[in-house]
mmCIF file of C-alpha atoms in Angstrom:
data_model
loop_
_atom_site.group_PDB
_atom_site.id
_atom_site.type_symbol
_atom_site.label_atom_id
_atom_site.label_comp_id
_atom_site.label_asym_id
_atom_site.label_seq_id
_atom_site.Cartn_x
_atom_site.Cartn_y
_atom_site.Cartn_z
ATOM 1 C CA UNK A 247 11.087 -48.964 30.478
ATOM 2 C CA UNK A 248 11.595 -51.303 27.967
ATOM 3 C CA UNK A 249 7.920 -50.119 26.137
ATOM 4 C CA UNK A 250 9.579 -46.805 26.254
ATOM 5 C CA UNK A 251 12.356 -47.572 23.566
ATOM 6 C CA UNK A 252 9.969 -48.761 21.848
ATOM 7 C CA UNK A 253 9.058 -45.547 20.951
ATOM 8 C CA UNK A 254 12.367 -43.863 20.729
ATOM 9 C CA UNK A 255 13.967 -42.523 17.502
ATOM 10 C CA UNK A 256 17.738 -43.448 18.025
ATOM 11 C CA UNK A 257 18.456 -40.813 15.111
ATOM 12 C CA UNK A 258 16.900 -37.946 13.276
ATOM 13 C CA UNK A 259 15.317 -39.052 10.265
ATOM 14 C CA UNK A 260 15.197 -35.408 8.960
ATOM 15 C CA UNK A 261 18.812 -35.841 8.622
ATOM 16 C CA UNK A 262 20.098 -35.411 5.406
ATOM 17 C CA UNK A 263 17.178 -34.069 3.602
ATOM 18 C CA UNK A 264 17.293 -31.377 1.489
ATOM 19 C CA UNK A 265 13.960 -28.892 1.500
ATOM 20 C CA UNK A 266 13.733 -26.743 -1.075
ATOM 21 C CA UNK A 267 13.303 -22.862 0.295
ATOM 22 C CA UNK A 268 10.197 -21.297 -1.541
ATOM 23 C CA UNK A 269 10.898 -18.071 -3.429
ATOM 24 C CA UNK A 270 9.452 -14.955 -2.027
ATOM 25 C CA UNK A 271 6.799 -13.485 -3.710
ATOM 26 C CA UNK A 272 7.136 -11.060 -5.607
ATOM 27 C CA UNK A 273 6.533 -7.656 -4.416
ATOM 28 C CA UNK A 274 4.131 -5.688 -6.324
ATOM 29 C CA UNK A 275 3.097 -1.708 -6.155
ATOM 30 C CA UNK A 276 0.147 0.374 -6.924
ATOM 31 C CA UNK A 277 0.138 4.010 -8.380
ATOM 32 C CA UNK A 278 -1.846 6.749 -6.924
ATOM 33 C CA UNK A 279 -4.038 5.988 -10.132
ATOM 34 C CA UNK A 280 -4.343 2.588 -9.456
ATOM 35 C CA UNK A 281 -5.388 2.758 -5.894
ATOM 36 C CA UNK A 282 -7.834 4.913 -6.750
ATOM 37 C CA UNK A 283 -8.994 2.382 -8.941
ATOM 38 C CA UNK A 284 -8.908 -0.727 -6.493
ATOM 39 C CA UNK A 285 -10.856 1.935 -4.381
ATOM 40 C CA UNK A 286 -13.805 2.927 -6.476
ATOM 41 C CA UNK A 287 -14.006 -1.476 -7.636
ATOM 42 C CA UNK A 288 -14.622 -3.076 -4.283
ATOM 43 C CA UNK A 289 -17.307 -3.204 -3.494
ATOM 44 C CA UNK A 290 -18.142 0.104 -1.862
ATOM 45 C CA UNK A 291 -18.598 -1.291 1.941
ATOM 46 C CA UNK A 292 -14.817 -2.370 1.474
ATOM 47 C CA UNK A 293 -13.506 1.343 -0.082
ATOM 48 C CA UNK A 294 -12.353 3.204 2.278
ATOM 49 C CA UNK A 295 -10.419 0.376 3.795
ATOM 50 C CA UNK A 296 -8.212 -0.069 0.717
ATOM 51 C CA UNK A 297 -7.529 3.477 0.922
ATOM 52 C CA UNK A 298 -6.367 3.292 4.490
ATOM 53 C CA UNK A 299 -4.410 0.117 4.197
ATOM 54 C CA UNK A 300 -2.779 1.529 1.146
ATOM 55 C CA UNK A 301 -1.769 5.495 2.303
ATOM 56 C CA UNK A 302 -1.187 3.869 6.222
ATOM 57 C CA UNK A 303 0.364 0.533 6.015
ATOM 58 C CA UNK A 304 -1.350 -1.502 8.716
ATOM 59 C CA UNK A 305 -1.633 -5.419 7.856
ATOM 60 C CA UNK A 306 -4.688 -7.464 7.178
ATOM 61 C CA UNK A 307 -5.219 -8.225 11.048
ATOM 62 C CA UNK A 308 -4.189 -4.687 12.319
ATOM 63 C CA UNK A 309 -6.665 -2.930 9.264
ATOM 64 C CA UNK A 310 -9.763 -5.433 10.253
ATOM 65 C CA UNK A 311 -9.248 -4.916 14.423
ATOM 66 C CA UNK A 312 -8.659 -0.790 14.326
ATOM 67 C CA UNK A 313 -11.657 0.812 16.622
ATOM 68 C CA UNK A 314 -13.184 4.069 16.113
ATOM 69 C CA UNK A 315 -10.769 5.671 19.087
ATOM 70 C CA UNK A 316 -7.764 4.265 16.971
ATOM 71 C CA UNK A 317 -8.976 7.545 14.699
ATOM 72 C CA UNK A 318 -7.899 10.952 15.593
ATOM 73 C CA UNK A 319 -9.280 13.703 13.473
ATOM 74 C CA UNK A 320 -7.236 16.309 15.352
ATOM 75 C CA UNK A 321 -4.179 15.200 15.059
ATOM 76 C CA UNK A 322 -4.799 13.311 12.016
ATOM 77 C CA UNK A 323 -3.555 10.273 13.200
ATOM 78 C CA UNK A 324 -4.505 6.488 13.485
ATOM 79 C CA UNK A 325 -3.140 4.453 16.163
ATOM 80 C CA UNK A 326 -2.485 1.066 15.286
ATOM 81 C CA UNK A 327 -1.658 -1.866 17.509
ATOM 82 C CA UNK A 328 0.973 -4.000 16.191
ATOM 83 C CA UNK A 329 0.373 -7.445 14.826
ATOM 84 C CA UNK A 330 3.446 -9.731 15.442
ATOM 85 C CA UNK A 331 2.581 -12.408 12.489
ATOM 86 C CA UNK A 332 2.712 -12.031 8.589
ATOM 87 C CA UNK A 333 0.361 -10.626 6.566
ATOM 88 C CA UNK A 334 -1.349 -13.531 6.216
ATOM 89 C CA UNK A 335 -4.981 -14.722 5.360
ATOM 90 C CA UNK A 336 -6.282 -15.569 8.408
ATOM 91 C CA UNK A 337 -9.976 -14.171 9.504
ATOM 92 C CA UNK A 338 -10.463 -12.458 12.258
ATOM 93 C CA UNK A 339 -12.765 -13.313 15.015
ATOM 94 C CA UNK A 340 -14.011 -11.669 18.310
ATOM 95 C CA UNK A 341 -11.309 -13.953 20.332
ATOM 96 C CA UNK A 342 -8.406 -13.452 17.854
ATOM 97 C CA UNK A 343 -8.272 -10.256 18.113
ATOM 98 C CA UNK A 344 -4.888 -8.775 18.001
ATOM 99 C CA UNK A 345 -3.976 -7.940 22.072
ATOM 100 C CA UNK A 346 -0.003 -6.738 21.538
ATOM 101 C CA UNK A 347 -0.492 -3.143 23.343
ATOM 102 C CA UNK A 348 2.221 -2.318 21.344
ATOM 103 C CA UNK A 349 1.249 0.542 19.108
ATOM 104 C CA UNK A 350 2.525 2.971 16.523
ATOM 105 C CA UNK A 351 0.920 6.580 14.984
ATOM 106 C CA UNK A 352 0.413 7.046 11.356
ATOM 107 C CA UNK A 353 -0.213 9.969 10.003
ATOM 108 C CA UNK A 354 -3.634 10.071 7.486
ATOM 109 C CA UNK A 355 -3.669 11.581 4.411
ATOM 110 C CA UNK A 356 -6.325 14.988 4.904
ATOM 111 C CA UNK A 357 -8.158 13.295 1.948
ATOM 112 C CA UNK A 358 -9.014 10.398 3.869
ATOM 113 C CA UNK A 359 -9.780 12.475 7.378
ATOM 114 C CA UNK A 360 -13.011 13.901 6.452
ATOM 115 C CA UNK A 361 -13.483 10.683 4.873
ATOM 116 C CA UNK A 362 -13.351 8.376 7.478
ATOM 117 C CA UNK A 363 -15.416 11.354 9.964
ATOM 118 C CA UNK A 364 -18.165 10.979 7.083
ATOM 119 C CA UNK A 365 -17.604 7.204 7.365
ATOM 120 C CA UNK A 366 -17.770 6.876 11.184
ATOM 121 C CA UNK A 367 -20.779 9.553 11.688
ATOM 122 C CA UNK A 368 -22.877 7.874 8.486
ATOM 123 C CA UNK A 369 -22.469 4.109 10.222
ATOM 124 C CA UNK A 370 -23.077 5.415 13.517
ATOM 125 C CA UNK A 371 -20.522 4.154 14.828
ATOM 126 C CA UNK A 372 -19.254 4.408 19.069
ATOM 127 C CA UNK A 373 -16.014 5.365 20.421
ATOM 128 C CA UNK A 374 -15.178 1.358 20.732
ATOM 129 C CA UNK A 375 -17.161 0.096 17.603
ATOM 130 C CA UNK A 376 -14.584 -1.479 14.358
ATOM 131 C CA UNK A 377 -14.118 0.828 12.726
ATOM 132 C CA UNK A 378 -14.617 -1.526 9.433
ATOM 133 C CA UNK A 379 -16.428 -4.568 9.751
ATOM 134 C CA UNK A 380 -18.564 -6.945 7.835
ATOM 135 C CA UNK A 381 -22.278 -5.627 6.614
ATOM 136 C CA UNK A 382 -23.622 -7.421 9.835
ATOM 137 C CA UNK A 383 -21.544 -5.420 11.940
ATOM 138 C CA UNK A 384 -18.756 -8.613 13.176
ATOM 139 C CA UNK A 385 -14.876 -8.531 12.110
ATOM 140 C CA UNK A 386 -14.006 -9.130 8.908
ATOM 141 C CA UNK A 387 -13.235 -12.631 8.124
ATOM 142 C CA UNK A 388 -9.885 -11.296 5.750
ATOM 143 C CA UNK A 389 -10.223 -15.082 3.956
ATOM 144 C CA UNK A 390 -13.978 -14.267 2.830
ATOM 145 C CA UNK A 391 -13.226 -10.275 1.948
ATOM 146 C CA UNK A 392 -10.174 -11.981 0.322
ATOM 147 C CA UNK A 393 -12.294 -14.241 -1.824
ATOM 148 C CA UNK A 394 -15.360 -12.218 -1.982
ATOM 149 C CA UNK A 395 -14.465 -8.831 -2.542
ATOM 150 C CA UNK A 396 -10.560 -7.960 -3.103
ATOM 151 C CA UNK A 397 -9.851 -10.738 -5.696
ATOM 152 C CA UNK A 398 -12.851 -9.589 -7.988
ATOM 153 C CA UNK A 399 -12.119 -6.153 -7.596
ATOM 154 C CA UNK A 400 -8.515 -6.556 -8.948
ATOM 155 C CA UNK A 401 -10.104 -8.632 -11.903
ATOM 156 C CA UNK A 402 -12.684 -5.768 -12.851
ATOM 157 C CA UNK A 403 -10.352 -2.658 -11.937
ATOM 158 C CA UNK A 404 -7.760 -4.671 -14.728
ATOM 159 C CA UNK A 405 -5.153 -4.569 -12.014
ATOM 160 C CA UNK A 406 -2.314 -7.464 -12.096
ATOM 161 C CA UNK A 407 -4.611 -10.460 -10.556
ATOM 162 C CA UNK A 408 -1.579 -11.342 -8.085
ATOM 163 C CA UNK A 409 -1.718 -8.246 -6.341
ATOM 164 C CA UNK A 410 -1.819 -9.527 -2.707
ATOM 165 C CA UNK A 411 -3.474 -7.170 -0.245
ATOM 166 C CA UNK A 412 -0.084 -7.573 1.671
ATOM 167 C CA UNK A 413 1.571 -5.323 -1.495
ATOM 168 C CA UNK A 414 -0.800 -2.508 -0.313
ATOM 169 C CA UNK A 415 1.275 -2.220 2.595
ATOM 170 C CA UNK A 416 4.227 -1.955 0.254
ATOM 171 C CA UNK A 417 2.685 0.174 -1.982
ATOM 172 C CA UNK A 418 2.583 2.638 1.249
ATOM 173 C CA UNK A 419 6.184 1.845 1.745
ATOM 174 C CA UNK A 420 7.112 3.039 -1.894
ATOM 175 C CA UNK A 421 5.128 5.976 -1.862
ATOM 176 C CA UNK A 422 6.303 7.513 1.420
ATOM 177 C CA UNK A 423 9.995 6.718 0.044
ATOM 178 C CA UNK A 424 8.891 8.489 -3.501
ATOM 179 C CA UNK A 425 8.083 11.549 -0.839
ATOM 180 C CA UNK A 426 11.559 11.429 0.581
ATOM 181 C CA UNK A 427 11.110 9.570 3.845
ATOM 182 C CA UNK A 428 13.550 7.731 5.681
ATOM 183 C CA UNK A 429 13.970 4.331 5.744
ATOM 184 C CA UNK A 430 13.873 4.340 9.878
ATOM 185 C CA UNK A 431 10.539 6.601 8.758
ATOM 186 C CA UNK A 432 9.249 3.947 6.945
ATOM 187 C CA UNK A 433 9.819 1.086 9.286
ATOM 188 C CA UNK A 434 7.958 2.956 12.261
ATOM 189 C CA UNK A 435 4.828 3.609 9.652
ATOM 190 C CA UNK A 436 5.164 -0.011 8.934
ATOM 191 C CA UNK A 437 5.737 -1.167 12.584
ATOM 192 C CA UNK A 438 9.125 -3.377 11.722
ATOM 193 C CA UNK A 439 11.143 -3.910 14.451
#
């Protein structure tokens, strides 16, 4: 008993300190033009997942886990399961995959439709396959495509270098509202609760 309050705290030595709150980031948007750009940069393994992450909105973890039955050509539509955490940069592995079961619909641009058929039929890709995934065919590790591949593509594409991948999902939000959609629109594409 008496080696137990040894260890106690009789009071909260947090109290009375002060932390500073960190400023949010600033958001930043993309033209048409300039996703284009990004697009045509990255490396070309990585293009047609800017595309999607900028005209659909999903986050870094939803983008990396979507599977080739997320896609529907017919109704041109991609289901995406909802990822409760942040944009964040955080790889994905086989075992973090997100598991919510909580989905949303997004329409697809018909641009990007026969795109992503092309995409699908030229990889070879089954009904349960990633639909994008590293060159060796395991989930993209967003840290390394961070590092490796969206970074240096901003550089070369003379985009602003602090472009986060996260403000492609804002640059989604801003176009959509530059179409005249609804904010409650927006926030299902976007999957906010």
């Amino acid at each position: 008993d008496g080696l137990l309050q040894a260890f106690c705290i009789r009071w909260n030595p947090c109290l009375g300190i002060k932390v500073k709150r960190s400023r949010p980031e600033e958001m930043r948007f993309l033209s048409h033009d300039q996703v284009r750009t990004l697009a045509n940069t990255i490396t070309p393994f990585f293009r047609l997942g800017i595309l999607v992450a900028a005209y659909c909105g999903p986050r870094s973890q939803e983008i990396w886990s979507l599977r080739v039955r997320d896609f529907d050509a017919d109704m041109c539509t991609l289901k995406i399961e909802t990822v409760e955490t942040d944009d964040d940069d955080e790889g994905l592995d086989e075992n973090s995959l997100p598991k919510t079961g909580v989905y949303r619909s997004v329409q697809i641009p018909d641009a990007l439709i026969t795109e992503l058929t092309t995409w699908i039929g030229d990889k070879e890709l089954g009904t349960n396959d990633l639909l994008f995934h590293s060159r060796e065919g395991r989930p993209v590790n967003h840290n390394n495509f961070y590092k490796r591949h969206y970074k240096p593509a901003l550089v070369k594409a003379e985009l602003d270098p602090q472009t986060r991948f996260h403000d492609l999902r804002h640059t989604c939000a801003a176009l959509y509202f530059d179409r005249g959609a609804s904010g409650e629109e927006v926030r299902q594409i976007l999957g906010h609760s």
